XYZ file of C-alpha atoms in Angstrom:
613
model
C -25.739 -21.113 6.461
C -26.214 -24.225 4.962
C -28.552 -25.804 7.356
C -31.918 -24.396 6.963
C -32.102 -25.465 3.189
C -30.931 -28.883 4.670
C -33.748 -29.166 7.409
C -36.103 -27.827 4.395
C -35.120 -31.065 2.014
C -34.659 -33.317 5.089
C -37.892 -35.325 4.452
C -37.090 -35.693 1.135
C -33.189 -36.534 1.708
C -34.547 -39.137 4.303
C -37.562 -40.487 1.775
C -34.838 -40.943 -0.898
C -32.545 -42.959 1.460
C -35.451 -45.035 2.676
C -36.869 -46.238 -0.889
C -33.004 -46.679 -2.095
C -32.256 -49.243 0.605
C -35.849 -50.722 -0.159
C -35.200 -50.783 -3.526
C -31.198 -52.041 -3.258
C -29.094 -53.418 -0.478
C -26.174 -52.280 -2.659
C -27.486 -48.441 -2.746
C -26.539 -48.740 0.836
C -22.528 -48.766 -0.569
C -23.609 -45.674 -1.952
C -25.176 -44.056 0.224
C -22.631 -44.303 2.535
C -19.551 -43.057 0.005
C -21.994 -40.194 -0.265
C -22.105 -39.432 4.004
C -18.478 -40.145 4.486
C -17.614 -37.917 1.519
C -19.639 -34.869 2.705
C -19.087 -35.771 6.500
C -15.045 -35.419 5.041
C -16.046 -32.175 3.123
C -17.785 -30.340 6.169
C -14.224 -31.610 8.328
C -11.851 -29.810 5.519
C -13.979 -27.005 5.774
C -13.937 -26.516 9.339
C -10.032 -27.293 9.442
C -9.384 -24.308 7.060
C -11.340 -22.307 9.078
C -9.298 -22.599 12.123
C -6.515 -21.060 10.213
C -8.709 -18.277 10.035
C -8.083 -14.750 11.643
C -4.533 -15.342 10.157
C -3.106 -16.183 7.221
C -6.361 -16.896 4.576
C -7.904 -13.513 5.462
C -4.482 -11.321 5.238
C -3.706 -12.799 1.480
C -7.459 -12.084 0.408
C -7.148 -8.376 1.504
C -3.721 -8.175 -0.686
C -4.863 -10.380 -2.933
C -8.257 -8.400 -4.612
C -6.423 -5.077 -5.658
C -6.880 -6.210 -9.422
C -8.953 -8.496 -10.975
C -6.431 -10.629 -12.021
C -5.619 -10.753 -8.495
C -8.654 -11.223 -7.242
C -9.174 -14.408 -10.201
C -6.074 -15.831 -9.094
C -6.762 -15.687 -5.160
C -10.373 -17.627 -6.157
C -8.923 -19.983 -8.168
C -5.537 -21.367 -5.550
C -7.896 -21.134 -2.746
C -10.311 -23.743 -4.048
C -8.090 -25.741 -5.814
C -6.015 -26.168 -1.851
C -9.219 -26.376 -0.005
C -11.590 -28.105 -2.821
C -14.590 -26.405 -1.372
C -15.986 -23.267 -3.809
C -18.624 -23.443 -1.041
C -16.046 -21.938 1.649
C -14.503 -19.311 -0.793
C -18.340 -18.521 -1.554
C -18.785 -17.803 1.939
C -15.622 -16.254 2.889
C -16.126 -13.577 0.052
C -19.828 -12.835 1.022
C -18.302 -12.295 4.827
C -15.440 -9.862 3.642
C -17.647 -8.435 0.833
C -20.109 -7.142 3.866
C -17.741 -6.109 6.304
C -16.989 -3.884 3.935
C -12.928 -5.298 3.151
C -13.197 -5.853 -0.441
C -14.792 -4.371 -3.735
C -17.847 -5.900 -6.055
C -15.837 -6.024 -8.515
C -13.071 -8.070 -6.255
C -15.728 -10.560 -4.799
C -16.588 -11.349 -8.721
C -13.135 -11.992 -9.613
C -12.997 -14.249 -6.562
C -16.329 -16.157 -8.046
C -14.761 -16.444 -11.389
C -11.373 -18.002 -10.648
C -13.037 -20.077 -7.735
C -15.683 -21.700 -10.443
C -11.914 -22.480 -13.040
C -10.394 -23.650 -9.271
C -13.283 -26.113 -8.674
C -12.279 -27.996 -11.968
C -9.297 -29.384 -10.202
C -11.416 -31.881 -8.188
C -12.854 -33.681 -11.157
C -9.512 -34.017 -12.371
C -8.183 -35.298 -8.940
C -11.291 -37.883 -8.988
C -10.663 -38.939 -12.282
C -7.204 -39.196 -12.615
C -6.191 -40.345 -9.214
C -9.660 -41.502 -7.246
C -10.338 -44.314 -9.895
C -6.777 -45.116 -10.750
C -5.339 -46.260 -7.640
C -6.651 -47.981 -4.116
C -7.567 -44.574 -2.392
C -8.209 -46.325 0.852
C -4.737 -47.070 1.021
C -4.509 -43.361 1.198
C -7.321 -43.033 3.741
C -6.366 -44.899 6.907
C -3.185 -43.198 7.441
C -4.595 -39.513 7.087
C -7.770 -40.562 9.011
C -5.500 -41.923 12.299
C -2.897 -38.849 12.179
C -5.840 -36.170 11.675
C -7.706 -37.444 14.670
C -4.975 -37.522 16.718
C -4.034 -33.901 15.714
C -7.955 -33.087 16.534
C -7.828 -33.335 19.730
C -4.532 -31.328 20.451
C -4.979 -27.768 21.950
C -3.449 -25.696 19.786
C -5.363 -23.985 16.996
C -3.605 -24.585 13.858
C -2.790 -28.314 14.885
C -6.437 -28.451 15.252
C -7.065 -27.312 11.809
C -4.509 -29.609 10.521
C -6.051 -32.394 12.410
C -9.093 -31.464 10.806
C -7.913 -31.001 7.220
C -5.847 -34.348 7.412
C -9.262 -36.451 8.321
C -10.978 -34.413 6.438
C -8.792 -35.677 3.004
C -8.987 -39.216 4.607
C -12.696 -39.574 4.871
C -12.932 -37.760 1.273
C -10.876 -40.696 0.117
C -12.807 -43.225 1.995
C -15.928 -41.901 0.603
C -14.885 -42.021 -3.076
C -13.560 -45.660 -2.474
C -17.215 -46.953 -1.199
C -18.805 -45.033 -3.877
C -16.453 -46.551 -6.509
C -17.829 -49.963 -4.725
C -21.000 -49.193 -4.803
C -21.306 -48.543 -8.579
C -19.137 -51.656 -9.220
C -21.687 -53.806 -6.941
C -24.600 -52.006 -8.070
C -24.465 -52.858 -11.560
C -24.958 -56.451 -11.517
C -28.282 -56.188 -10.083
C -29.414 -52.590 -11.299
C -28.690 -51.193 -14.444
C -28.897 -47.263 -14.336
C -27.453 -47.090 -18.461
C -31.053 -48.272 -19.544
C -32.719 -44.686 -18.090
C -29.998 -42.937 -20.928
C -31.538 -40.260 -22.519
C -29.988 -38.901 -25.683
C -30.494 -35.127 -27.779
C -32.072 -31.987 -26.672
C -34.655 -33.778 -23.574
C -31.738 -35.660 -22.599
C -29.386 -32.733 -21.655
C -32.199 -30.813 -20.289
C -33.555 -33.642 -18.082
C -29.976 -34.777 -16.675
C -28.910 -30.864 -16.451
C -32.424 -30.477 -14.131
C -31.008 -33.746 -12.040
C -27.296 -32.442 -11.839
C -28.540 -28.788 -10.540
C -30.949 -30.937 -7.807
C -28.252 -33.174 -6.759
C -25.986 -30.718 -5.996
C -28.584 -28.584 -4.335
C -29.725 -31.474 -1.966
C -25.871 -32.307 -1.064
C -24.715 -28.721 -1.839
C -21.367 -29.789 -2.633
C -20.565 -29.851 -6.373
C -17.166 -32.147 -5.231
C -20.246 -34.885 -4.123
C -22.145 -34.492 -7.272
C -18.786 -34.999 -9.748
C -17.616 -37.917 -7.540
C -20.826 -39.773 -8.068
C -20.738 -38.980 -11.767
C -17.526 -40.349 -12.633
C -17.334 -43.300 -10.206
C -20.930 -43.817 -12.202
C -19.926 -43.641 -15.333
C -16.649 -45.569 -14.347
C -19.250 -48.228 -14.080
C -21.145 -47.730 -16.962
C -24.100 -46.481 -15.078
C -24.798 -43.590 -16.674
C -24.038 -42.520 -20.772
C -20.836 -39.990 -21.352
C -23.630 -37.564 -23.009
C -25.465 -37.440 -19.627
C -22.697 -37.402 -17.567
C -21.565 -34.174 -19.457
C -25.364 -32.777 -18.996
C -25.026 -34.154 -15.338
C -21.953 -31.964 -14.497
C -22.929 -28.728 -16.223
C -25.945 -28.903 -13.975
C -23.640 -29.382 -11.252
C -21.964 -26.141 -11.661
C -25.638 -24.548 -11.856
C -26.323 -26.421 -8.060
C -23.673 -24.661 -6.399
C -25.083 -21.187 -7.023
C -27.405 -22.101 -3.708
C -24.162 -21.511 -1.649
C -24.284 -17.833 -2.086
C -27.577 -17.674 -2.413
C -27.948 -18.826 1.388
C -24.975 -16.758 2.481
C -26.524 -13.978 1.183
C -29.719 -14.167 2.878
C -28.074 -12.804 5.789
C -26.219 -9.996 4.224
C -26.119 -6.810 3.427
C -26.677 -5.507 -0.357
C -23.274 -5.890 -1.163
C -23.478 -9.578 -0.383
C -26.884 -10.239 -2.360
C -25.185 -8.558 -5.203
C -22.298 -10.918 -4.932
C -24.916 -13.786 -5.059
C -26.666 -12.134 -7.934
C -23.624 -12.302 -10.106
C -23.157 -15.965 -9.200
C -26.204 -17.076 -10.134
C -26.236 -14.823 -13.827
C -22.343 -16.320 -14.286
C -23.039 -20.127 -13.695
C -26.499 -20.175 -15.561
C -25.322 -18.071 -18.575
C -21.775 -20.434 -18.418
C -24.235 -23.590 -18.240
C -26.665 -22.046 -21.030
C -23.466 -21.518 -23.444
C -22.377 -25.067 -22.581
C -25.693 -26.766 -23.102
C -25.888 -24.889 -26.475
C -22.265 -25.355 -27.736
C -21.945 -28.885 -26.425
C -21.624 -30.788 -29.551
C -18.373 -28.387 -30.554
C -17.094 -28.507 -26.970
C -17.005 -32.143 -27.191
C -15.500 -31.850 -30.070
C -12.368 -29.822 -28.633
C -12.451 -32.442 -25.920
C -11.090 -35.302 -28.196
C -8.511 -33.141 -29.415
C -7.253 -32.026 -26.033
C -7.976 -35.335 -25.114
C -5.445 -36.833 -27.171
C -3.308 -34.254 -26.943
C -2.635 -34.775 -23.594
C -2.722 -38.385 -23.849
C -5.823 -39.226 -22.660
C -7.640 -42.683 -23.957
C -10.722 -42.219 -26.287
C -12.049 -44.586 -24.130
C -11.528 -42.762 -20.506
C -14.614 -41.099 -20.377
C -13.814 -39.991 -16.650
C -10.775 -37.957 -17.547
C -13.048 -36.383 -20.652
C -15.651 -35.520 -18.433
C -12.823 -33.744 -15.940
C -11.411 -31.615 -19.079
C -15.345 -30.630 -20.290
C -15.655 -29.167 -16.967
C -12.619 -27.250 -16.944
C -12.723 -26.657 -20.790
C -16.439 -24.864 -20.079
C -16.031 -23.621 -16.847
C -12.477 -21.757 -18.440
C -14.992 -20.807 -21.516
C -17.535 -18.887 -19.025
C -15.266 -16.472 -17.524
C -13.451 -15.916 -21.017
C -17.440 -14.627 -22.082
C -18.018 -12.993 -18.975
C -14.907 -10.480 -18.271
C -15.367 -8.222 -21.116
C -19.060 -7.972 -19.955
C -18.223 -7.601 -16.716
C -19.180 -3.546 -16.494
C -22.172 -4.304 -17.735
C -22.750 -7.138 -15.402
C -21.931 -5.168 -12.443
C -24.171 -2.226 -14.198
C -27.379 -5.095 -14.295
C -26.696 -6.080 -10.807
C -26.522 -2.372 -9.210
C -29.502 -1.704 -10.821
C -31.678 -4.558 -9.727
C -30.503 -4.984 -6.564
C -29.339 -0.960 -5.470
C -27.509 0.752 -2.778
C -30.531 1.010 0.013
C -31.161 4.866 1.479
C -28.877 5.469 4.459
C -30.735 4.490 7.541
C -28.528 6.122 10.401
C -30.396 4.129 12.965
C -29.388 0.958 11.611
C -26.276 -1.211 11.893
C -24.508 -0.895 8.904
C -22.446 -3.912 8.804
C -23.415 -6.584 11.646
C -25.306 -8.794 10.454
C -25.130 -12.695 10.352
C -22.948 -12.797 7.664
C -20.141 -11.106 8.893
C -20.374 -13.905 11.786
C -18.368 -16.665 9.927
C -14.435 -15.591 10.085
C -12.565 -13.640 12.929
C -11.051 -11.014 10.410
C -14.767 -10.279 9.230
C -16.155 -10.394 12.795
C -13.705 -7.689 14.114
C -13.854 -5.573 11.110
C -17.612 -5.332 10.788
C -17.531 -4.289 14.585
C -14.666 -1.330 13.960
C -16.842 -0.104 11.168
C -20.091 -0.216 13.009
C -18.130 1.614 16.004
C -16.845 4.122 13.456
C -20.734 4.815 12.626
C -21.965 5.356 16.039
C -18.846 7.815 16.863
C -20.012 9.359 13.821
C -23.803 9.405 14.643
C -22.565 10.499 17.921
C -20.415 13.445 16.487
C -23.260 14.751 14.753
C -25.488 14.686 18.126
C -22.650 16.082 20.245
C -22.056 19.193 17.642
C -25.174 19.908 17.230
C -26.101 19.820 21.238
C -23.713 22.233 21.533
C -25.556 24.191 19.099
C -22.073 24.412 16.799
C -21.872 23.195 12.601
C -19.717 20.159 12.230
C -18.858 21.252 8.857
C -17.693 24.379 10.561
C -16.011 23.466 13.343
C -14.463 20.749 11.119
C -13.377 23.182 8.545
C -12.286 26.587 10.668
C -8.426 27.177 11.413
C -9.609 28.908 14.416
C -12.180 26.663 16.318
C -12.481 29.415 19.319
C -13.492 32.057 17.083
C -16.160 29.776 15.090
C -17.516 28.839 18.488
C -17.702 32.274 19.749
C -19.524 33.248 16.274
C -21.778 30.521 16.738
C -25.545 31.589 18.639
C -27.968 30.303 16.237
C -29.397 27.549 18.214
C -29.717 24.463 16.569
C -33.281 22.767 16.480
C -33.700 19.475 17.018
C -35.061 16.799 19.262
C -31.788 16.061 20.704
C -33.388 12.769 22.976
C -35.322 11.340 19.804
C -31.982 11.608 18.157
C -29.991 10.036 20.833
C -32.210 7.027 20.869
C -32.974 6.956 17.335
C -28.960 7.317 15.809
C -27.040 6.292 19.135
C -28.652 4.000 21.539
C -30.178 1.649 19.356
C -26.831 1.280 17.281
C -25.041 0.818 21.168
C -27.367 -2.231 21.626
C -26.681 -3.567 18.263
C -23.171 -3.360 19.114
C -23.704 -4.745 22.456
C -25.533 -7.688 20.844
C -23.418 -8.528 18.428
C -20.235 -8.424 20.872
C -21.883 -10.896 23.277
C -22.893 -13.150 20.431
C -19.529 -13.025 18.712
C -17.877 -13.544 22.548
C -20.093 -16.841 22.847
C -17.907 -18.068 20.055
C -15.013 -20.531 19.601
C -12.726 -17.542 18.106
C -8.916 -16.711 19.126
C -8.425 -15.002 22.303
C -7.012 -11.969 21.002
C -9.689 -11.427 18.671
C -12.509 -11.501 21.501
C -10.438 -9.293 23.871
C -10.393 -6.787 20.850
C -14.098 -7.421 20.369
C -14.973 -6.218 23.959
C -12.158 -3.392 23.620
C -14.260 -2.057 20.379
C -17.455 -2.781 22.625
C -16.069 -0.570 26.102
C -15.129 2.080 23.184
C -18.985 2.259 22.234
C -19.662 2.767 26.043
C -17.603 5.626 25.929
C -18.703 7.160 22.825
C -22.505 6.896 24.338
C -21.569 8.465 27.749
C -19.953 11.285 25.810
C -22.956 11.752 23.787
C -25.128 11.582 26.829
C -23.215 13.865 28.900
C -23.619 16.767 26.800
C -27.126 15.588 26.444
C -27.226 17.093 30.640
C -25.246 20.309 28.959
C -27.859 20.910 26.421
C -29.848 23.148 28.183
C -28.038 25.293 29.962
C -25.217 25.417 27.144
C -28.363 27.232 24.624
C -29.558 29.358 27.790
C -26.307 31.206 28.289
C -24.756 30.927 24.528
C -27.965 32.009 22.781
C -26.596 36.035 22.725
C -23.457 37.282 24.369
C -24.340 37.586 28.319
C -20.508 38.136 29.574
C -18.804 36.254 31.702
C -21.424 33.328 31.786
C -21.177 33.149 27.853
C -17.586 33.347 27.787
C -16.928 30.306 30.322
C -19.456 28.022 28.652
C -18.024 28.620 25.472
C -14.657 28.022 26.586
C -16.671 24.117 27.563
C -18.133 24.214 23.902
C -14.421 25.374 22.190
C -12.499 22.328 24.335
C -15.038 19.612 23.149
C -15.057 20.289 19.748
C -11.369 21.282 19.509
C -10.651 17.197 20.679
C -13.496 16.585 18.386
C -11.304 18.181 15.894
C -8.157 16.656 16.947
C -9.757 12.985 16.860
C -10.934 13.469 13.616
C -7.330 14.415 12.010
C -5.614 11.054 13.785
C -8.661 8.946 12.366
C -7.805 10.597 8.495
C -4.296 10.120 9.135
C -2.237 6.788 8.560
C -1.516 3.981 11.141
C 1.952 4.916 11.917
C 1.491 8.388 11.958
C -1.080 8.057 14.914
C 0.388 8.914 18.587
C -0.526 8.737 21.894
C 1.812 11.800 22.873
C -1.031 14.044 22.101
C -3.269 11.850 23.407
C -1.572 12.089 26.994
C -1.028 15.870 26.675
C -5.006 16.139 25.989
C -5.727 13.813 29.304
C -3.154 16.087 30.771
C -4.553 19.458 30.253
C -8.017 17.983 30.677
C -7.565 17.027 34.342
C -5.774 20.678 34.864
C -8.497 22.491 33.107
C -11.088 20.493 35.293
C -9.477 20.823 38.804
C -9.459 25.044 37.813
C -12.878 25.117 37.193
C -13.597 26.103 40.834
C -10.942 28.873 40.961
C -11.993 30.596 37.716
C -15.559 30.508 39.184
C -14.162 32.264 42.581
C -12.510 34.355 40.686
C -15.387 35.858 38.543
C -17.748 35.049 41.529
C -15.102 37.700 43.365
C -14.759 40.366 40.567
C -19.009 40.663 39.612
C -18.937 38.756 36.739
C -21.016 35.746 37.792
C -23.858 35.333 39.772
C -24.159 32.557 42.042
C -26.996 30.562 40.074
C -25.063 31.118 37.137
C -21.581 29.628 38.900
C -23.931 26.649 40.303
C -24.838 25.692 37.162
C -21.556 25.912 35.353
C -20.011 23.697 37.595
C -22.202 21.182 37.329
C -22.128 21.078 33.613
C -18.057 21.486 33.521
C -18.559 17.849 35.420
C -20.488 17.000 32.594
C -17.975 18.335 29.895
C -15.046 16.749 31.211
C -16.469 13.821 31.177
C -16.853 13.926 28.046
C -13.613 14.747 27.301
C -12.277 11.986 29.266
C -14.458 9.668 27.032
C -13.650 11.080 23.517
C -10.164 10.494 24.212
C -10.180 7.002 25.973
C -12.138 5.951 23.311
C -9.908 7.404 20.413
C -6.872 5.923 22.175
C -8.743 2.401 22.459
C -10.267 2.577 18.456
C -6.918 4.408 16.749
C -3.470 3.479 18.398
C -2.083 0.530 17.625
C -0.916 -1.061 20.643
C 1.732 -3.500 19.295
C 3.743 -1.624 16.889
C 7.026 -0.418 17.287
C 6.398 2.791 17.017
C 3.405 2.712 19.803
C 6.116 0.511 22.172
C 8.596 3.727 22.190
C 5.420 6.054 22.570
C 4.558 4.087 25.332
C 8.106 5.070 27.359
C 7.555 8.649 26.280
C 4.204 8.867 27.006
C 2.666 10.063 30.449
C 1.485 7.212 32.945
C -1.404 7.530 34.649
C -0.225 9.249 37.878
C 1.541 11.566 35.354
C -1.734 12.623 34.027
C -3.357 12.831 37.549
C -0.485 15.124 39.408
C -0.017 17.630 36.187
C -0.900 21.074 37.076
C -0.617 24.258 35.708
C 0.853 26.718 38.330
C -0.309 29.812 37.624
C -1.362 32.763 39.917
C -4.153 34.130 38.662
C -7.101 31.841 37.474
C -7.499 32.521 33.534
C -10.489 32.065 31.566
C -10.546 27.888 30.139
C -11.079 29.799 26.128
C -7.081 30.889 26.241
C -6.047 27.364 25.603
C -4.060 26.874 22.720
């Protein structure tokens, strides 16, 4: 997400590098601190996000029940992976599969901008105080050697470890550079003091951190500056509150791919840093103030500016969410109504989208929910093809006797609907799963990916198999014609009894879910299917069915069944969870396959499909 704003400012990024080595030979010391520093950023983000699908993922969905929570969550994630940027984009991903609140990615925002203090006070207190490149060489040889192991989360630690160690060596040649840079170039002299000088070094902080979009880069260059007397303690303080206003262009990107719920998210970034930086540009002169005292309270030197800059950020950064929280209803109020809920488009994904792409956890629970909407669309076309309510049939005690009440036909375009609400949602789905399966993602989670894609494949052919039973289903269920009616609404009562059925282990929790009934369905499907024949004799025999009529049930009980056979396979794939205890003893229990294929109900007298309990 970040690189299209990067290709946008490449001619400038490259311009800027070009007249600075013109200009300096030492700006190349610089420079480089700067590459290895974001080139270490980019590796600790990538190592945390091989422990994704795991462990980061399962404490954010426990950890946003409260907003304290959710604060808390923001701020110890940042302040162990010192990258806001990540959180930023983890929270848009979660906040558009649809896994956490508003309200939960703000908190996440809030204590992420308090957790993003802790670098300043890691630069300043330890990345100027000792020889850091010490530090560097040994984290730098273990992490590569852990990169190019196998397993995932020795990977990730690979990554993180190099990651720290080229952070380090960045900070070092930066720290150089300044040092260096000074005797032949002396940045203090371009100092700018009062009102223009806050404004015009705020402007400079924000661009920075846009053109690097790392806040961590922009602070590091500040205080290894000002370390060197580059720049004025005034501007540096203007420098890093623009700084904080730079990094709203993290969620601004990651929301450019996201749903609503995501550009809201971004929304309140931008309104929380900019009001925070407005408050801290006005107040500046009494937050310095508090500064010194804390300062000294804590032991820090009047002169060690670095460390003063490190508690300003915290001190205003801590200040902004203080202002914010008990206007956070009527934040959230501002954002829903400038950027609101869009009208329910049924033909539309509802949650793939590019932004769900990022994390495993997001990936796989964007493509349940989007599953979840076709069956739903699907539902919808299947009822009403059967020219049945859903809120009925959903709602009745006694689904035979709704469906034998039932010969209003319903009137609708049944094949503009199917492509309209089902297929195009199918390819979406389809789509997405291939893209997803084309990435570097845990083997479980893509096997679950094209489990969640077969179960879309099923929930089309049911929909399309009653599409064939359309016709003839209105001809002979339109008024009562005997026999005829009473058979195909015997087809109508079985589908939307399972329909029933499916919909009561979807509402119901996890471990109450079974396959037992599951089986027992199969089961009695298959029987019900192989009688077809002798209950058509059997009428055929007694006068109750001509032959046209018997031709064309047959061919539509075909039809039926299969759709049976699909709403159930597909329930079983989307609803049962296949490695819990309780699912492990069902399996024993449960009828194998042959089990379902040899079950037969013995009876001597073919009996009409409607008596089925």
């Amino acid at each position: 997400m970040k690189y299209p704003l990067k290709k946008m400012f490449l001619p400038v990024i490259i311009g800027m590098l070009i007249t600075g080595f013109w200009v300096s030979s030492e700006f190349q010391e610089i420079a480089a601190g700067v590459a290895i520093f974001l080139f270490g950023m980019l590796m600790l983000e990538d190592g945390f996000r091989r422990f994704s699908g795991g462990i980061l993922e399962r404490i954010l969905e426990h950890a946003t029940r409260s907003m304290p929570r959710s604060m808390a969550f923001g701020f110890v994630t940042t302040a162990i992976v010192q990258s806001s940027s990540l959180i930023s984009v983890i929270t848009i991903s979660f906040l558009s599969a649809g896994l956490i609140t508003l309200i939960a990615g703000i908190g996440i925002i809030f204590g992420a901008n308090v957790g993003t203090t802790t670098g300043a006070w890691l630069i300043a207190g330890f990345g100027l105080k000792v020889n850091i490149s010490a530090y560097a060489m040994p984290l730098l040889a273990i992490g590569v050697v852990l990169v190019f192991q196998k397993p995932k989360y020795l990977r990730g630690t690979g990554y993180v470890l190099a990651g720290l160690g080229f952070l380090f060596l960045g900070i070092h040649h930066m720290k150089l550079g300044f040092e260096t840079f000074k005797d032949t170039v002396d940045l203090s002299r371009y100092a700018m003091t009062g009102i223009e000088g806050l404004l015009v070094y705020t402007l400079v902080g924000t661009l920075a951190t846009v053109l690097m979009q790392s806040s961590h880069a922009t602070l590091v260059l500040i205080i290894t500056a000002l370390a060197a007397g580059q720049i004025s303690y005034e501007n540096a303080l203007a420098l890093a509150i623009g700084a904080n206003i730079g990094t709203t262009i993290t969620a601004i990107m990651g929301s450019l791919s996201a749903n609503y719920l995501g550009k809201q998210l971004a929304l309140s970034d931008v309104i929380f840093k900019v009001s925070t930086a407005a408050v801290a540009l006005i107040f500046i002169i009494p937050i310095r103030g508090i500064v010194d005292v804390l300062s000294g309270m804590v032991g820090i030197a009047d002169n060690d500016f670095a460390l003063k800059v490190a508690m300003f950020h915290t001190i205003f950064n801590v200040m902004g969410v203080a202002i914010m929280l008990p206007l956070l209803n009527r934040l959230i109020g501002f954002i829903e109504a400038v950027i609101t809920e869009p009208e329910p488009d049924l033909s539309r994904p509802k949650y793939l989208s590019e932004a769900v792409d990022e994390f495993p956890a997001t990936i796989e629970a964007a493509m349940r929910k989007e599953v979840k909407h076709l069956y739903d669309n699907s539902v919808e076309l299947i009822v009403h093809g059967l020219n049945l309510s859903r809120q009925e049939i959903f709602a009745t005690n006694d689904v035979a006797a709704t469906v034998r009440s039932s010969r209003k036909v319903v009137d609708f375009d049944f094949d503009e609907r199917y492509e309209a609400r089902v297929k195009t949602l199918y390819a979406a789905i389809v789509e997405f799963a291939t893209r997803t399966g084309a990435k570097d993602l845990p083997p479980d989670v893509t096997d679950r990916i094209y489990i969640l894609r077969d179960v879309a494949a099923q929930i089309v052919r049911a929909a399309k198999a009653v599409k064939h039973l359309r016709r003839n289903t209105t001809t002979y269920t339109a008024h009562d014609q005997g026999a005829v009616t009473e058979i195909y609404d015997g087809l109508r009562t079985e589908i939307a009894r399972i329909l029933v059925e499916i919909r009561k282990v979807g509402v119901a929790e996890p471990e109450d879910r079974s396959n037992l009934w599951l089986d027992e369905e199969a089961a009695q499907v298959e029987d019900d299917a192989r009688n077809s024949n002798r209950i058509v004799d059997a009428l055929i025999r007694k006068g109750s069915l001509d032959a046209d009529a018997a031709t064309s049930f047959l061919n539509d009980s075909g039809y039926a069944y299969n759709a049976m056979r699909d709403l159930l396979a597909a329930a079983r794939a989307y609803y049962i969870e296949s490695d819990s205890a309780v699912a492990e003893v069902e399996r024993i229990l449960a009828l194998d396959e042959e089990e379902v294929g040899e079950v037969v109900v013995e009876t001597g007298e073919a009996t009409p499909v409607t008596t089925r309990a």
